[in-house]
């Protein structure tokens, strides 16, 4: 399988973790998001994903986009180890945690949103950083309460084995730290991430472990 991504892309980081957990062999194709390269806007990449966003997975010549759709595709084609529990209600709960990150936090702080704030809306770095920190605090505040209720062992967001929810949490925490957000109010989330980041499948997927990292 080929994974189009970038070391710092947290949506790509999610897929890297899932591929590693499922022991699937994969090859990275670099899409440098930094201006002036901005490879996500090239016609070649837009032909793979019209939205110009990474990650994109190529499997047997077929294109799959959207990190959560990619991970669910991997879950269906490579069921073990499962990233979703078996019972429908538990699956819904894990998906809800993952979507709270992937839909309610991540898109608000994506590169193109920050670029729009800086460019057309003429916001300075202070305002952009305040925007970023606000949406992390809003999302993580709720997630911390959910983690206290749903974590089975204080080392996983749901239950006591890695799930889709953990696959989304660790990259979002890395983003929060990169933007110097205060994460001290989220001790449960921090403990979960500390445990998961030490696992080899998560460590090999980390931004700093990627060949395109500086
Ligand atoms: N919902 C999408 C989000 C993908 C996404 O936003 N990717 C970011 C990197 S983490 C990106 O490509 N940003 C490029 C840009 O904003 O121009 C997914 O989960 O795959």
PDB file of N, CA and C and ligand atoms in Angstrom, residues 9-12 14 33 40-41 52-55 66-68 106 110-112, ligand 1:
ATOM      1  N   UNK A   9       1.479  15.949   9.315  1.00  0.00           N
ATOM      2  CA  UNK A   9       0.024  15.852   9.134  1.00  0.00           C
ATOM      3  C   UNK A   9      -0.572  14.887  10.154  1.00  0.00           C
ATOM      4  N   UNK A  10      -1.449  15.413  11.005  1.00  0.00           N
ATOM      5  CA  UNK A  10      -2.000  14.543  12.054  1.00  0.00           C
ATOM      6  C   UNK A  10      -3.011  13.558  11.488  1.00  0.00           C
ATOM      7  N   UNK A  11      -3.684  13.921  10.391  1.00  0.00           N
ATOM      8  CA  UNK A  11      -4.624  12.959   9.788  1.00  0.00           C
ATOM      9  C   UNK A  11      -3.840  11.791   9.178  1.00  0.00           C
ATOM     10  N   UNK A  12      -2.659  12.078   8.610  1.00  0.00           N
ATOM     11  CA  UNK A  12      -1.802  11.003   8.087  1.00  0.00           C
ATOM     12  C   UNK A  12      -1.241  10.166   9.244  1.00  0.00           C
ATOM     13  N   UNK A  14      -2.677   9.452  11.984  1.00  0.00           N
ATOM     14  CA  UNK A  14      -3.707   8.467  12.378  1.00  0.00           C
ATOM     15  C   UNK A  14      -3.578   7.190  11.547  1.00  0.00           C
ATOM     16  N   UNK A  33       3.446  19.935   2.542  1.00  0.00           N
ATOM     17  CA  UNK A  33       2.371  20.929   2.676  1.00  0.00           C
ATOM     18  C   UNK A  33       2.890  22.358   2.796  1.00  0.00           C
ATOM     19  N   UNK A  40       0.060  19.769  -2.001  1.00  0.00           N
ATOM     20  CA  UNK A  40      -1.348  19.349  -1.967  1.00  0.00           C
ATOM     21  C   UNK A  40      -2.179  20.056  -3.029  1.00  0.00           C
ATOM     22  N   UNK A  41      -1.641  21.182  -3.565  1.00  0.00           N
ATOM     23  CA  UNK A  41      -2.392  21.934  -4.584  1.00  0.00           C
ATOM     24  C   UNK A  41      -1.970  21.580  -6.009  1.00  0.00           C
ATOM     25  N   UNK A  52      -7.605  18.192  -2.188  1.00  0.00           N
ATOM     26  CA  UNK A  52      -6.246  18.652  -1.913  1.00  0.00           C
ATOM     27  C   UNK A  52      -5.832  18.429  -0.463  1.00  0.00           C
ATOM     28  N   UNK A  53      -6.335  17.380   0.145  1.00  0.00           N
ATOM     29  CA  UNK A  53      -5.983  17.088   1.536  1.00  0.00           C
ATOM     30  C   UNK A  53      -5.332  15.712   1.624  1.00  0.00           C
ATOM     31  N   UNK A  54      -4.393  15.591   2.565  1.00  0.00           N
ATOM     32  CA  UNK A  54      -3.808  14.282   2.857  1.00  0.00           C
ATOM     33  C   UNK A  54      -4.415  13.774   4.169  1.00  0.00           C
ATOM     34  N   UNK A  55      -4.452  12.465   4.358  1.00  0.00           N
ATOM     35  CA  UNK A  55      -3.808  11.390   3.608  1.00  0.00           C
ATOM     36  C   UNK A  55      -4.651  10.877   2.437  1.00  0.00           C
ATOM     37  N   UNK A  66      -9.833  10.382   3.039  1.00  0.00           N
ATOM     38  CA  UNK A  66     -10.397  10.641   4.372  1.00  0.00           C
ATOM     39  C   UNK A  66      -9.854   9.621   5.376  1.00  0.00           C
ATOM     40  N   UNK A  67      -9.084  10.124   6.349  1.00  0.00           N
ATOM     41  CA  UNK A  67      -8.385   9.220   7.265  1.00  0.00           C
ATOM     42  C   UNK A  67      -9.309   8.212   7.951  1.00  0.00           C
ATOM     43  N   UNK A  68     -10.492   8.648   8.373  1.00  0.00           N
ATOM     44  CA  UNK A  68     -11.339   7.694   9.093  1.00  0.00           C
ATOM     45  C   UNK A  68     -11.930   6.654   8.149  1.00  0.00           C
ATOM     46  N   UNK A 106     -10.126  18.934  14.948  1.00  0.00           N
ATOM     47  CA  UNK A 106      -9.097  19.024  13.903  1.00  0.00           C
ATOM     48  C   UNK A 106      -9.415  19.992  12.762  1.00  0.00           C
ATOM     49  N   UNK A 110      -6.990  23.283  11.047  1.00  0.00           N
ATOM     50  CA  UNK A 110      -6.231  22.782   9.906  1.00  0.00           C
ATOM     51  C   UNK A 110      -5.438  23.919   9.245  1.00  0.00           C
ATOM     52  N   UNK A 111      -4.395  23.526   8.503  1.00  0.00           N
ATOM     53  CA  UNK A 111      -3.506  24.508   7.865  1.00  0.00           C
ATOM     54  C   UNK A 111      -4.278  25.521   7.015  1.00  0.00           C
ATOM     55  N   UNK A 112      -5.210  25.047   6.206  1.00  0.00           N
ATOM     56  CA  UNK A 112      -5.892  25.986   5.303  1.00  0.00           C
ATOM     57  C   UNK A 112      -6.785  26.975   6.074  1.00  0.00           C
TER      58      UNK A 112
HETATM   59  N1  LIG B   1     -11.023  14.999   7.190  1.00  0.00           N
HETATM   60  C1  LIG B   1      -9.766  14.817   6.538  1.00  0.00           C
HETATM   61  C2  LIG B   1      -8.825  15.937   6.908  1.00  0.00           C
HETATM   62  C3  LIG B   1      -7.566  15.885   6.119  1.00  0.00           C
HETATM   63  C4  LIG B   1      -6.711  17.105   6.385  1.00  0.00           C
HETATM   64  O1  LIG B   1      -7.217  18.147   6.799  1.00  0.00           O
HETATM   65  N2  LIG B   1      -5.404  16.974   6.162  1.00  0.00           N
HETATM   66  C5  LIG B   1      -4.521  18.084   6.367  1.00  0.00           C
HETATM   67  C6  LIG B   1      -3.237  17.641   7.006  1.00  0.00           C
HETATM   68  S1  LIG B   1      -3.526  16.975   8.631  1.00  0.00           S
HETATM   69  C7  LIG B   1      -4.170  18.729   5.038  1.00  0.00           C
HETATM   70  O2  LIG B   1      -4.042  18.044   4.048  1.00  0.00           O
HETATM   71  N3  LIG B   1      -4.038  20.057   5.022  1.00  0.00           N
HETATM   72  C8  LIG B   1      -3.644  20.750   3.847  1.00  0.00           C
HETATM   73  C9  LIG B   1      -4.171  22.149   3.805  1.00  0.00           C
HETATM   74  O3  LIG B   1      -4.838  22.557   4.764  1.00  0.00           O
HETATM   75  O4  LIG B   1      -3.915  22.809   2.801  1.00  0.00           O
HETATM   76  C10 LIG B   1      -9.164  13.455   6.928  1.00  0.00           C
HETATM   77  O5  LIG B   1      -9.435  13.014   8.042  1.00  0.00           O
HETATM   78  O6  LIG B   1      -8.459  12.844   6.125  1.00  0.00           O
END
